[in-house]
Amino acid sequence: MSDFDPGRRQFLGHLGLAGLGALGAGSLLSACASSAGGPTTSDGSGAITIQSNLSSPQAKAAMEKLIESFNAQGKGTARLNTIASETFRVQLPTYLTSANPPDLYTWYAGSVANDYASKDLLLDVSDVWKSLGDYPQSLRTLSTDASGKQIFVPMNNYWWGFFYRKSNFAKWGVREPKTWTDFLALCETLKSKGVPPIGIGLGDTPWVASAWFDYLNIRINGAPFHRELLAGKQRFDDPRVKAVFTRWREALPYFDPKGKAYPFQEATTALLAGKTGMFLIGTFFADAAPKDALGDLDFFRFPVIDPAVPLAEEAPTDGFFASAKTANPTGTRALLAYLAGVEAQEAYVKASSGIVLPANPKAKAVDSPLVVKGKAMLDEAKELTQFFNRDSNDALQPTADTALIKFIDKPDQIDAILREWQSSAEKVFKG
Amino acid sequence: MTATISTTSVTPTRRRRRSARLSPLLVAFVLVPFAVESVWVFWPALQGFWFSLTSWDGMSPPAYVGADNYVELAGDATFRGALVNTVIWLVLFGGLSVLGGFGMALILQKERRGVGFYRAALFTPVVFSLVVTALVWRVFYQPDGVADTLLRAVGLEQLIRPWLADPQTALYAVILPALWRQIGYVMVLFLAGLKAIDPALHEAARMDGANSWQRLRHVTIPQLRGINAVVLSIIVIDSLRSFDIVWSLTRGGPYHSSELLSTYMYSTAFQSLRLGYASAIAVVIFVLALAVILGYLVRAFREEA
């Protein structure tokens, strides 16, 4: 449930944070102003502290295993600190700016990491990249900040697509669409059969709507325009952005009306139960799927709208960055090099439940038809985007949630919605 | 410090020592909590005032911008919406929990068989963990959930809507669980107050031929004055800092329709990372609470005088 972290599935963990609401208003806000925060880090032994937001049981166990085997190698000692992901997200700036910060963090590549790098908070890990010669250029570019040094080490990425149950598509006698026109025809067919064609889960996880915006925008206006828009170099009330919503409106009548009220986990359940036809979602949704249903799942690429636009896909990349203030830069880099290696990445992919692709090209992913198909789709793409909040920043995400949910409710007011979106985005960029 | 004033037997020297020097233990009882509060409450609160005059993302040093945040607040439609919602919340949540709690206390004050069960039942929601409360109510409101089933059972299916996702119902759908948690608490406070009323007063009123309505109006309510002050302060503070239940059920959504000042402050601070602006919202919340409570206290003192 992190509201915000499309990369991980969360349950009600964030509710724990709600307890903060019990603190006085004034003290709540300034609680994070004290620089006393942050756990104690490098003690005399030079142990490396890893702040990890991988708090789901499988991922946590996988990380613990990795750290154990690193410690067994004798190149240094590392300590894992697993934090509930919503708390982690809120506290991350505090960790990084504290006087004695943890050394290493799980987080996302792209503009999120670059923002921190521009404030000189991240350790230069170009040395680590020297040993990652066989990593694809796209990941290297993604891990490089504005000044040209690498500040991020990728662990894995995953893809988004329209997931559906093969048995249900067979039962309804429909096939995967290739183009937008096919897609709308498919929706019409499913609707005539009494099935809500497009599942969605916006209650509590409103960011899921951003996938629609991202995809329509990269299909219609292309990935470069999308990135500029999310970096504040283009305007949300631009006619090109409006064109995205004109297309979206064609699909709106086919959305499951109940999707507004429940989170994506329940939308997953609805899809598996055959109560919706298909569902645009990232592979992390499979964590919530019973294992016996996984074999029946398949997906298709977000349909092409304008063949002239170079093909782009969303492929959020997770990995690590380190604090510039680490007391043990050598040990931290050694640990990063280990985590980027084949052995560590294969172990992680095996141990964690999600369908993820290891970043290291030599590491083998889980061998399933779904993963093979996903990898092929990403390999075919000319451009990879991250996701709305990762290509912009977490602060811009709430403005998107407001605008997109309002559009889904009141598509007639699109002009006013886009004007409002632009003005709230300006406030965020201004800080 | 109520030293019982003893009369003759106390020696003058001892009396002098009493007045001149406080016992170190007593001083410690005052100073230690004060020191703790200063570090954990007063100082951060003062810092909050300062931050409200800055632009701050939580990482770079805060930059002084004067009254800019307050100027922006004045023109911020979301803030206005949150302010209106907070007032609605104060009136509805505050008013109904007082009425409900007082009503329940009146009904359950007489010791009858089984009354303990009802009191316990009403108080239970207060002790439930919020996470559980949110879960229960989410199940209640979910599509085809308990609420929808109830409406279908009585033939009102045309009213069915996504309760927490519909901007027209979201705020009210959240007030209900908030009341559910609060009424038992207020009831207990009033029960304590009712227990303290001297039965002789009611006896006398009855002898004078007062009916039960008149006894409530002229005996019970005036006698509860002390408790009323406590309840009012609690209700106002609880209303203004209501946050957890809203955040866990709707996050102030859909598109700010159930936003309260507290949730807006939180999301501005920790999602938009505009801590200066969020501090300005926090200052507004503080001023509101102070105004309501001071207003009441001033009136109360005037009546006393």
XYZ file of C-alpha atoms in Angstrom:
736
model
C 0.000 0.000 0.000
C 2.510 2.294 -0.172
C 0.741 4.877 -1.775
C 3.740 5.621 -3.466
C 5.798 2.878 -4.321
C 4.613 1.246 -7.373
C 7.595 -0.989 -7.165
C 6.542 -2.959 -4.160
C 3.400 -4.446 -2.952
C 2.348 -3.419 0.449
C -0.344 -4.283 2.831
C -1.582 -2.150 5.606
C 1.880 -1.440 6.886
C 1.476 2.220 6.240
C -1.223 2.400 8.776
C 1.404 2.116 11.410
C 2.510 5.512 10.355
C -0.893 6.873 11.029
C 0.067 6.762 14.649
C 2.229 9.732 13.931
C -0.951 11.677 13.565
C -1.307 11.434 17.270
C 1.669 13.673 17.764
C 1.037 17.366 18.037
C 0.866 19.102 14.723
C 3.802 21.361 15.313
C 6.074 18.780 16.758
C 5.152 16.290 14.068
C 6.544 18.508 11.393
C 9.657 19.503 13.136
C 10.380 16.074 14.432
C 12.240 15.519 11.233
C 14.170 18.704 11.550
C 16.411 17.420 14.236
C 19.514 15.983 12.772
C 19.762 13.488 15.572
C 17.817 11.027 13.463
C 19.299 8.059 11.733
C 20.508 4.933 13.342
C 24.051 4.650 14.475
C 26.175 3.402 11.689
C 29.761 2.518 11.248
C 30.993 1.446 14.584
C 34.638 0.757 15.230
C 34.600 -2.429 13.183
C 33.629 -0.461 10.103
C 30.453 -2.470 9.620
C 28.317 -1.301 6.722
C 24.679 -0.539 7.485
C 22.088 -1.237 4.806
C 18.707 0.471 5.129
C 16.317 -1.765 3.258
C 12.660 -1.174 2.443
C 12.244 -4.749 1.223
C 9.977 -5.654 4.080
C 7.776 -8.308 2.477
C 8.700 -11.653 4.045
C 10.247 -13.247 0.948
C 12.261 -10.230 -0.102
C 13.448 -9.661 3.449
C 14.595 -13.269 3.787
C 16.325 -13.032 0.406
C 18.241 -9.927 1.485
C 19.238 -11.536 4.777
C 20.691 -14.485 2.863
C 22.671 -12.187 0.577
C 24.164 -10.250 3.467
C 25.067 -13.489 5.238
C 26.982 -14.785 2.247
C 28.728 -11.438 1.802
C 29.849 -11.504 5.425
C 31.110 -15.056 4.933
C 33.430 -13.826 2.159
C 35.469 -11.801 4.622
C 35.567 -8.591 2.524
C 33.813 -6.723 5.303
C 30.813 -6.971 7.560
C 27.379 -5.658 6.685
C 24.314 -5.216 8.843
C 20.803 -5.242 7.393
C 18.189 -2.841 8.717
C 14.766 -3.636 7.292
C 12.239 -0.791 7.603
C 8.526 -0.837 6.749
C 8.410 0.594 3.272
C 6.129 3.556 3.928
C 8.237 4.620 6.907
C 11.335 4.196 4.777
C 9.937 6.412 2.033
C 9.062 9.179 4.463
C 12.321 8.935 6.360
C 14.744 8.571 3.457
C 15.601 12.292 3.182
C 16.201 12.315 6.933
C 18.516 9.310 6.743
C 20.542 10.858 3.944
C 20.922 14.241 5.598
C 21.614 13.052 9.130
C 25.063 13.604 10.560
C 25.850 9.919 10.745
C 23.807 8.259 7.997
C 23.449 4.563 7.146
C 25.864 3.586 4.361
C 23.695 1.868 1.786
C 20.021 2.122 0.750
C 17.606 0.169 -1.399
C 15.891 2.617 -3.758
C 15.028 3.522 -7.313
C 17.009 4.585 -10.320
C 16.231 7.623 -12.416
C 15.323 11.132 -11.448
C 14.681 10.169 -7.825
C 18.326 9.157 -7.383
C 19.537 12.076 -9.520
C 17.733 14.568 -7.265
C 19.694 13.305 -4.281
C 22.905 13.239 -6.307
C 22.439 16.886 -7.272
C 22.436 17.709 -3.558
C 25.746 15.848 -3.146
C 24.200 13.246 -0.875
C 25.201 10.151 -2.846
C 28.483 8.297 -3.062
C 30.221 8.187 -6.450
C 30.148 4.491 -7.429
C 31.825 4.807 -10.839
C 34.517 2.395 -9.557
C 31.902 -0.289 -9.052
C 30.649 0.248 -12.608
C 34.159 -0.420 -13.989
C 33.568 -4.051 -13.048
C 30.080 -4.062 -14.603
C 31.257 -3.935 -18.206
C 28.606 -6.291 -19.505
C 25.665 -4.319 -18.118
C 23.566 -2.809 -20.927
C 24.133 0.852 -21.789
C 20.503 1.680 -20.925
C 21.065 0.709 -17.283
C 24.363 2.578 -17.174
C 22.708 5.746 -18.476
C 19.906 5.312 -15.967
C 22.446 5.065 -13.126
C 24.428 8.141 -14.187
C 23.765 11.571 -12.710
C 23.855 14.959 -14.420
C 27.585 15.393 -13.816
C 28.349 12.111 -15.593
C 29.294 9.921 -12.629
C 27.459 6.731 -11.650
C 25.556 6.977 -8.383
C 23.286 3.920 -8.550
C 23.714 0.154 -8.846
C 20.690 -1.678 -10.302
C 19.515 -4.956 -8.808
C 16.524 -5.843 -10.953
C 13.689 -4.446 -12.969
C 10.216 -5.567 -13.967
C 7.618 -4.686 -16.549
C 4.031 -3.511 -16.857
C 1.431 -4.950 -19.189
C -2.189 -5.915 -19.616
C -2.455 -9.140 -17.640
C -5.277 -11.605 -18.240
C -6.200 -15.243 -17.641
C -5.577 -17.402 -20.678
C -8.480 -19.703 -19.815
C -10.884 -16.764 -19.640
C -9.739 -15.269 -22.961
C -10.247 -18.717 -24.502
C -13.670 -19.019 -22.895
C -14.742 -15.613 -24.228
C -13.192 -16.380 -27.616
C -10.972 -13.275 -27.725
C -7.312 -12.710 -28.599
C -4.578 -10.270 -27.594
C -5.002 -6.917 -29.350
C -2.057 -5.276 -31.125
C -3.370 -1.800 -31.854
C -5.559 0.654 -30.023
C -8.446 -0.059 -32.407
C -8.173 -3.797 -31.695
C -8.055 -3.014 -28.020
C -11.275 -1.001 -28.063
C -12.974 -3.714 -30.110
C -11.874 -6.284 -27.522
C -13.324 -4.114 -24.735
C -16.609 -3.861 -26.626
C -16.745 -7.654 -27.037
C -16.112 -8.285 -23.343
C -18.682 -5.692 -22.366
C -21.286 -7.373 -24.557
C -20.540 -10.591 -22.661
C -21.310 -8.839 -19.388
C -17.711 -8.705 -18.130
C -16.238 -5.333 -17.058
C -13.350 -5.271 -19.584
C -10.692 -3.224 -17.769
C -9.916 -3.872 -14.132
C -8.277 -1.201 -11.996
C -7.632 -0.649 -8.273
C -7.584 2.981 -7.216
C -8.910 2.867 -3.667
C -5.874 3.405 -1.453
C -3.517 2.854 -4.398
C -4.444 5.781 -6.656
C -0.981 5.792 -8.247
C -2.063 2.802 -10.345
C -3.859 5.329 -12.568
C -0.483 6.876 -13.420
C 0.408 3.784 -15.441
C -2.378 4.690 -17.857
C -1.142 8.232 -18.138
C 2.485 7.160 -18.606
C 1.645 4.599 -21.250
C -0.735 6.747 -23.262
C 1.778 9.582 -23.169
C 4.722 7.470 -24.330
C 2.549 5.868 -27.021
C 1.211 9.191 -28.336
C 3.937 11.765 -27.616
C 6.957 9.506 -27.073
C 9.273 8.924 -24.130
C 11.440 12.084 -24.528
C 8.401 14.380 -24.283
C 7.129 12.316 -21.344
C 10.403 12.763 -19.446
C 10.518 16.492 -20.158
C 6.945 16.867 -18.951
C 7.714 15.013 -15.744
C 10.846 17.093 -15.207
C 8.815 20.292 -15.395
C 10.149 21.340 -18.805
C 6.729 21.016 -20.484
C 3.282 22.022 -19.300
C 0.436 19.747 -18.239
C -2.076 22.054 -19.954
C -0.281 21.556 -23.271
C -2.565 20.365 -26.123
C -0.298 17.316 -26.486
C -1.168 16.278 -22.934
C -4.833 16.868 -23.639
C -4.551 14.478 -26.590
C -3.582 11.767 -24.075
C -6.864 12.255 -22.254
C -8.877 12.335 -25.461
C -7.596 8.807 -26.144
C -8.086 7.728 -22.561
C -11.689 8.828 -22.742
C -12.315 6.308 -25.505
C -11.453 3.548 -23.026
C -13.143 5.057 -19.934
C -16.564 3.445 -20.491
C -14.867 0.052 -20.251
C -13.335 0.521 -16.793
C -14.668 -1.567 -13.945
C -16.769 0.926 -11.929
C -15.923 -0.872 -8.675
C -12.211 -0.340 -9.279
C -12.425 3.124 -7.726
C -13.225 1.651 -4.369
C -10.640 -1.051 -3.843
C -6.838 -1.285 -3.980
C -4.913 -3.083 -6.723
C -4.589 -6.218 -4.599
C -8.349 -6.643 -4.754
C -8.395 -5.735 -8.420
C -5.972 -8.645 -8.829
C -8.412 -10.926 -7.049
C -11.220 -9.673 -9.300
C -9.154 -10.426 -12.408
C -8.299 -13.933 -11.222
C -11.938 -14.592 -10.379
C -12.964 -13.602 -13.910
C -14.846 -10.535 -12.669
C -12.789 -8.314 -14.974
C -11.267 -9.035 -18.350
C -7.760 -7.561 -18.094
C -5.677 -5.380 -15.839
C -2.849 -2.952 -16.619
C -0.416 -3.567 -13.782
C 3.230 -4.256 -12.917
C 4.468 -7.783 -12.294
C 4.556 -7.191 -8.535
C 0.812 -7.866 -8.531
C 1.639 -11.560 -8.830
C 2.804 -11.534 -5.202
C -0.859 -11.368 -4.322
C -1.842 -14.137 -6.711
C -2.228 -17.733 -5.604
C 0.563 -19.832 -7.094
C -1.837 -22.124 -8.975
C -3.206 -19.147 -10.908
C 0.227 -17.993 -12.089
C 0.423 -20.640 -14.814
C -2.829 -19.377 -16.285
C -1.658 -15.753 -16.453
C -0.436 -14.069 -19.586
C -0.069 -10.447 -20.649
C 0.080 -8.280 -23.746
C 1.959 -5.064 -24.447
C 0.081 -1.761 -24.078
C -1.388 -1.409 -27.582
C 0.392 0.754 -30.145
C -1.456 3.976 -30.944
C 0.874 5.763 -33.360
C 3.294 3.426 -35.186
C 5.566 6.419 -35.948
C 6.406 6.839 -32.251
C 9.437 4.725 -31.166
C 8.325 1.888 -28.930
C 8.816 2.574 -25.233
C 7.950 0.477 -22.178
C 7.772 1.083 -18.466
C 10.501 -0.894 -16.712
C 10.988 0.383 -13.165
C 14.471 -0.437 -11.927
C 15.226 -1.153 -8.272
C 18.663 -1.203 -6.759
C 20.995 0.564 -4.365
C 22.715 3.842 -3.749
C 25.102 4.817 -0.981
C 25.490 7.867 1.231
C 28.236 10.334 0.333
C 28.973 10.573 4.057
C 29.701 6.890 4.565
C 32.573 6.259 6.968
C 33.622 3.211 4.999
C 33.465 3.974 1.245
C 35.751 1.056 0.341
C 33.644 -1.525 2.147
C 30.449 -0.015 0.768
C 31.741 -0.254 -2.807
C 32.858 -3.846 -2.223
C 29.370 -4.722 -1.022
C 27.798 -2.980 -4.038
C 30.050 -4.896 -6.397
C 28.962 -8.115 -4.690
C 25.269 -7.206 -4.975
C 25.679 -6.403 -8.669
C 27.290 -9.788 -9.323
C 25.683 -12.808 -10.952
C 25.634 -14.952 -7.836
C 23.881 -12.408 -5.617
C 21.298 -11.458 -8.226
C 20.388 -15.036 -9.047
C 20.042 -15.839 -5.365
C 17.803 -12.814 -4.879
C 15.565 -13.561 -7.855
C 15.170 -17.173 -6.715
C 14.346 -16.277 -3.150
C 11.954 -13.411 -3.798
C 8.505 -14.244 -5.035
C 7.954 -11.478 -7.540
C 8.477 -11.855 -11.240
C 11.589 -9.727 -11.638
C 14.417 -9.570 -14.126
C 17.942 -9.425 -12.693
C 19.880 -6.372 -13.855
C 23.035 -8.367 -14.531
C 22.701 -9.721 -18.092
C 24.619 -12.872 -17.132
C 22.281 -13.694 -14.255
C 19.446 -16.069 -15.090
C 15.902 -15.026 -14.384
C 13.313 -17.503 -13.196
C 12.600 -19.734 -16.160
C 8.912 -19.250 -16.881
C 7.148 -18.364 -20.151
C 5.866 -15.156 -18.564
C 9.358 -13.973 -17.643
C 10.754 -14.898 -21.080
C 7.977 -12.914 -22.740
C 8.471 -9.941 -20.432
C 12.203 -9.835 -21.030
C 11.670 -10.042 -24.798
C 9.225 -7.149 -24.657
C 11.705 -4.947 -22.789
C 14.561 -5.959 -25.087
C 12.487 -4.900 -28.086
C 11.746 -1.440 -26.691
C 13.718 1.557 -27.984
C 13.190 3.454 -24.751
C 12.525 2.466 -21.158
C 10.721 4.715 -18.733
C 10.613 4.178 -14.981
C 7.179 5.146 -13.695
C 5.504 8.459 -12.968
C 7.006 9.057 -9.518
C 10.406 7.676 -10.499
C 10.692 9.758 -13.662
C 9.618 12.879 -11.773
C 9.736 12.680 -7.993
C 7.578 11.471 -5.132
C 6.344 14.991 -4.522
C 4.731 15.201 -7.963
C 2.847 11.914 -7.562
C -0.006 13.304 -5.400
C -0.711 15.969 -8.043
C -1.076 13.200 -10.633
C -3.295 11.129 -8.330
C -5.629 14.082 -7.838
C -5.794 14.985 -11.520
C -6.180 11.462 -12.887
C -8.793 10.223 -10.413
C -10.763 13.405 -11.005
C -10.564 12.848 -14.757
C -11.832 9.279 -14.387
C -14.758 10.659 -12.375
C -15.405 13.816 -14.380
C -13.914 13.552 -17.866
C -15.891 16.623 -19.006
C -13.816 18.892 -16.800
C -10.505 17.943 -18.391
C -9.448 21.517 -19.235
C -9.930 22.716 -15.684
C -8.260 19.574 -14.331
C -5.160 20.107 -16.472
C -4.922 23.786 -15.483
C -5.141 22.784 -11.832
C -2.555 20.033 -12.366
C -0.143 22.504 -13.945
C -0.465 24.949 -11.063
C 0.038 22.289 -8.378
C 2.991 20.882 -10.326
C 4.540 24.368 -10.452
C 4.285 24.585 -6.665
C 6.076 21.257 -6.313
C 8.879 22.224 -8.685
C 9.249 25.584 -6.963
C 9.573 23.726 -3.631
C 1.698 21.609 47.540
C -0.990 21.424 50.092
C 0.738 21.469 53.364
C -2.027 21.084 55.856
C -1.873 24.099 58.010
C -1.308 22.797 61.455
C -2.134 25.113 64.202
C -0.418 25.258 67.530
C 2.001 22.364 67.724
C 4.263 23.406 64.828
C 7.425 25.162 65.807
C 8.094 28.498 64.118
C 11.434 27.324 62.717
C 9.830 24.448 60.941
C 7.156 26.588 59.502
C 9.766 28.972 58.136
C 11.664 26.148 56.482
C 8.487 24.983 54.793
C 7.770 28.280 53.194
C 11.332 29.159 52.276
C 12.494 25.872 50.734
C 10.524 23.537 48.547
C 11.236 19.884 48.932
C 13.739 18.796 46.246
C 11.438 15.931 45.307
C 8.625 18.319 44.482
C 10.927 20.530 42.463
C 12.076 17.484 40.538
C 8.474 16.529 39.830
C 7.947 19.878 38.163
C 11.295 20.442 36.506
C 11.997 17.025 35.012
C 8.774 16.819 32.989
C 9.247 20.467 32.064
C 12.724 19.749 30.739
C 11.495 16.734 28.799
C 8.561 18.686 27.379
C 10.859 21.531 26.396
C 13.019 19.275 24.313
C 10.239 17.174 22.827
C 7.314 19.578 22.568
C 7.969 23.268 23.177
C 11.160 23.608 21.191
C 9.887 21.690 18.137
C 6.681 23.711 18.286
C 8.648 26.961 18.278
C 10.765 25.596 15.440
C 7.529 24.871 13.611
C 6.662 28.575 13.732
C 10.039 29.405 12.275
C 9.778 26.774 9.534
C 6.421 28.205 8.509
C 8.333 31.305 7.380
C 10.722 29.290 5.236
C 10.794 27.221 2.105
C 12.219 23.857 3.080
C 12.358 20.425 1.442
C 13.686 18.614 4.490
C 17.151 18.266 3.004
C 18.642 21.599 2.003
C 18.806 24.276 4.691
C 15.489 26.130 5.120
C 15.358 29.395 3.127
C 13.582 32.356 4.729
C 10.642 33.515 2.597
C 8.738 35.717 5.054
C 4.955 35.433 4.871
C 4.951 33.785 1.428
C 3.532 30.509 2.739
C 0.656 32.311 4.417
C -0.056 34.331 1.281
C -0.152 31.110 -0.708
C -2.456 29.504 1.889
C -4.928 32.338 1.419
C -5.252 31.514 -2.271
C -5.030 27.736 -1.979
C -8.334 26.084 -2.937
C -7.320 22.735 -1.442
C -6.536 24.423 1.867
C -9.906 26.170 1.839
C -11.610 22.853 1.169
C -9.692 21.234 4.015
C -10.640 24.119 6.323
C -14.340 23.748 5.459
C -14.102 19.985 5.951
C -12.407 20.505 9.302
C -15.241 22.788 10.419
C -17.809 20.224 9.217
C -15.832 17.596 11.101
C -15.726 19.699 14.261
C -19.480 20.275 14.190
C -20.607 16.817 13.115
C -18.009 14.622 14.783
C -17.780 16.842 17.864
C -21.492 17.508 18.213
C -22.656 13.975 17.543
C -20.093 12.349 19.794
C -21.141 14.616 22.694
C -24.842 13.984 22.067
C -24.299 10.280 21.508
C -21.984 9.857 24.480
C -24.261 11.828 26.800
C -27.334 9.952 25.600
C -25.675 6.601 26.132
C -24.453 7.646 29.571
C -27.978 8.658 30.610
C -29.411 5.380 29.361
C -26.716 3.261 30.966
C -26.213 5.081 34.263
C -28.728 3.063 36.251
C -27.264 -0.159 37.607
C -29.472 -2.802 36.057
C -28.797 -6.342 35.085
C -26.700 -6.516 31.924
C -25.842 -2.833 31.889
C -22.170 -3.677 32.249
C -22.298 -5.618 29.006
C -23.684 -2.663 27.075
C -21.156 -0.280 28.570
C -18.347 -2.627 27.655
C -19.746 -3.102 24.157
C -19.885 0.653 23.596
C -16.406 1.167 24.969
C -14.800 -1.629 22.955
C -14.191 0.423 19.776
C -12.106 2.854 21.835
C -9.578 0.175 22.675
C -9.416 -1.391 19.213
C -6.226 -0.740 17.377
C -6.724 1.773 14.610
C -5.385 -0.621 12.022
C -8.129 -3.055 12.916
C -10.760 -0.329 12.960
C -9.768 0.794 9.476
C -9.834 -2.770 8.200
C -13.266 -3.450 9.643
C -14.771 -0.307 8.178
C -13.117 -0.796 4.852
C -14.782 -4.192 4.629
C -18.043 -2.552 5.665
C -17.850 0.024 2.851
C -16.270 -2.070 0.109
C -18.259 -2.782 -3.058
C -20.797 -5.536 -2.312
C -19.733 -5.249 1.331
C -21.869 -5.054 4.455
C -23.225 -1.561 3.761
C -24.343 -2.473 0.246
C -25.857 -5.746 1.417
C -27.867 -3.921 4.095
C -29.188 -1.432 1.557
C -30.181 -4.235 -0.811
C -31.971 -6.004 2.012
C -34.231 -3.002 2.579
C -34.697 -2.315 -1.126
C -32.555 0.831 -1.358
C -30.066 -0.476 -3.916
C -30.327 2.751 -5.911
C -28.357 4.448 -3.107
C -25.375 2.129 -3.503
C -22.149 3.874 -4.446
C -18.410 3.493 -3.791
C -18.746 5.111 -0.369
C -15.113 5.957 0.249
C -14.347 6.760 -3.383
C -17.282 9.076 -4.056
C -16.379 12.708 -3.376
C -19.899 13.402 -2.097
C -19.895 10.693 0.533
C -16.229 10.129 1.410
C -16.055 12.619 4.293
C -19.285 11.409 5.902
C -18.315 7.796 5.395
C -15.186 8.498 7.441
C -17.006 10.465 10.164
C -19.037 7.376 10.992
C -16.112 5.176 12.106
C -14.622 8.178 13.908
C -17.868 8.543 15.879
C -17.949 4.821 16.487
C -14.596 5.138 18.212
C -15.354 8.332 20.099
C -18.840 7.820 21.515
C -17.797 5.140 24.006
C -15.008 7.350 25.274
C -17.259 10.355 25.805
C -19.850 8.079 27.416
C -17.353 6.944 30.041
C -16.486 10.562 30.870
C -20.149 11.436 31.301
C -20.828 8.298 33.331
C -18.141 9.405 35.755
C -19.752 12.824 35.943
C -23.241 11.418 36.489
C -21.996 9.155 39.253
C -20.696 12.193 41.099
C -24.109 13.916 41.280
C -25.625 13.748 44.720
C -28.803 11.604 44.521
C -30.351 13.870 47.149
C -30.652 16.627 44.547
C -32.764 14.406 42.302
C -34.725 13.303 45.328
C -35.491 16.906 46.215
C -36.454 17.781 42.650
C -38.770 14.799 42.558
C -40.426 15.949 45.807
C -41.001 19.326 44.196
C -42.827 17.593 41.370
C -40.237 18.010 38.638
C -40.698 15.569 35.776
C -37.742 13.693 34.350
C -37.166 16.229 31.549
C -37.055 19.099 34.045
C -34.712 17.152 36.298
C -32.358 16.621 33.383
C -32.544 20.292 32.409
C -32.219 21.832 35.892
C -30.352 19.260 37.949
C -28.236 16.925 35.836
C -26.855 19.311 33.216
C -25.870 22.122 35.614
C -24.208 19.557 37.878
C -22.074 18.287 34.999
C -20.356 21.614 34.420
C -16.934 20.338 35.438
C -17.100 17.370 33.128
C -18.398 19.522 30.264
C -15.204 21.557 30.233
C -13.130 18.397 30.025
C -15.292 16.874 27.298
C -15.281 20.059 25.246
C -11.516 20.394 25.340
C -11.083 16.754 24.419
C -13.579 16.969 21.579
C -12.067 20.113 20.069
C -8.541 18.786 20.264
C -9.576 15.379 18.956
C -11.489 16.943 16.067
C -8.612 19.141 14.995
C -6.086 16.406 15.230
C -8.303 13.723 13.679
C -5.964 12.271 11.168
C -5.378 8.569 11.509
C -8.849 7.359 10.608
C -9.104 9.652 7.577
C -5.622 8.822 6.395
C -6.129 5.106 6.722
C -9.478 5.069 4.935
C -9.210 7.684 2.178
C -5.911 9.602 2.416
C -8.010 12.735 2.099
C -9.134 11.605 -1.338
C -10.692 11.232 -3.810
C -9.130 14.452 -5.079
C -9.071 16.183 -1.692
C -12.802 15.734 -1.045
C -12.230 14.283 2.435
C -9.119 16.319 3.154
C -8.846 17.733 6.677
C -6.250 20.285 7.738
C -4.322 17.514 9.468
C -4.215 15.220 6.428
C -3.361 18.132 4.148
C -0.548 19.121 6.468
C 0.763 15.573 6.483
C 0.644 15.036 2.741
C 2.163 18.447 2.069
C 5.000 17.633 4.429
C 5.773 14.028 3.697
C 4.552 13.495 0.155
C 5.116 16.854 -1.470
C 8.126 17.519 0.783
C 7.124 21.150 1.255
C 7.860 21.314 4.953
C 7.746 25.085 5.183
C 4.271 25.241 3.696
C 3.149 22.323 5.849
C 4.430 24.137 8.957
C 2.250 27.092 7.997
C -0.755 24.732 7.917
C 0.309 23.362 11.311
C 0.391 26.902 12.711
C -3.147 27.464 11.440
C -4.316 24.262 13.177
C -2.636 25.413 16.387
C -4.247 28.849 16.244
C -7.679 27.310 15.601
C -7.413 24.956 18.563
C -6.161 27.738 20.786
C -8.962 30.078 19.724
C -11.732 27.558 20.404
C -10.363 26.420 23.743
C -9.408 29.875 24.992
C -12.835 31.134 23.946
C -14.417 28.477 26.103
C -12.106 28.995 29.067
C -12.653 32.741 29.090
C -16.395 32.180 29.168
C -16.089 29.564 31.868
C -14.006 31.850 34.070
C -16.456 34.666 33.580
C -19.254 32.458 34.791
C -17.203 31.416 37.792
C -16.463 34.992 38.732
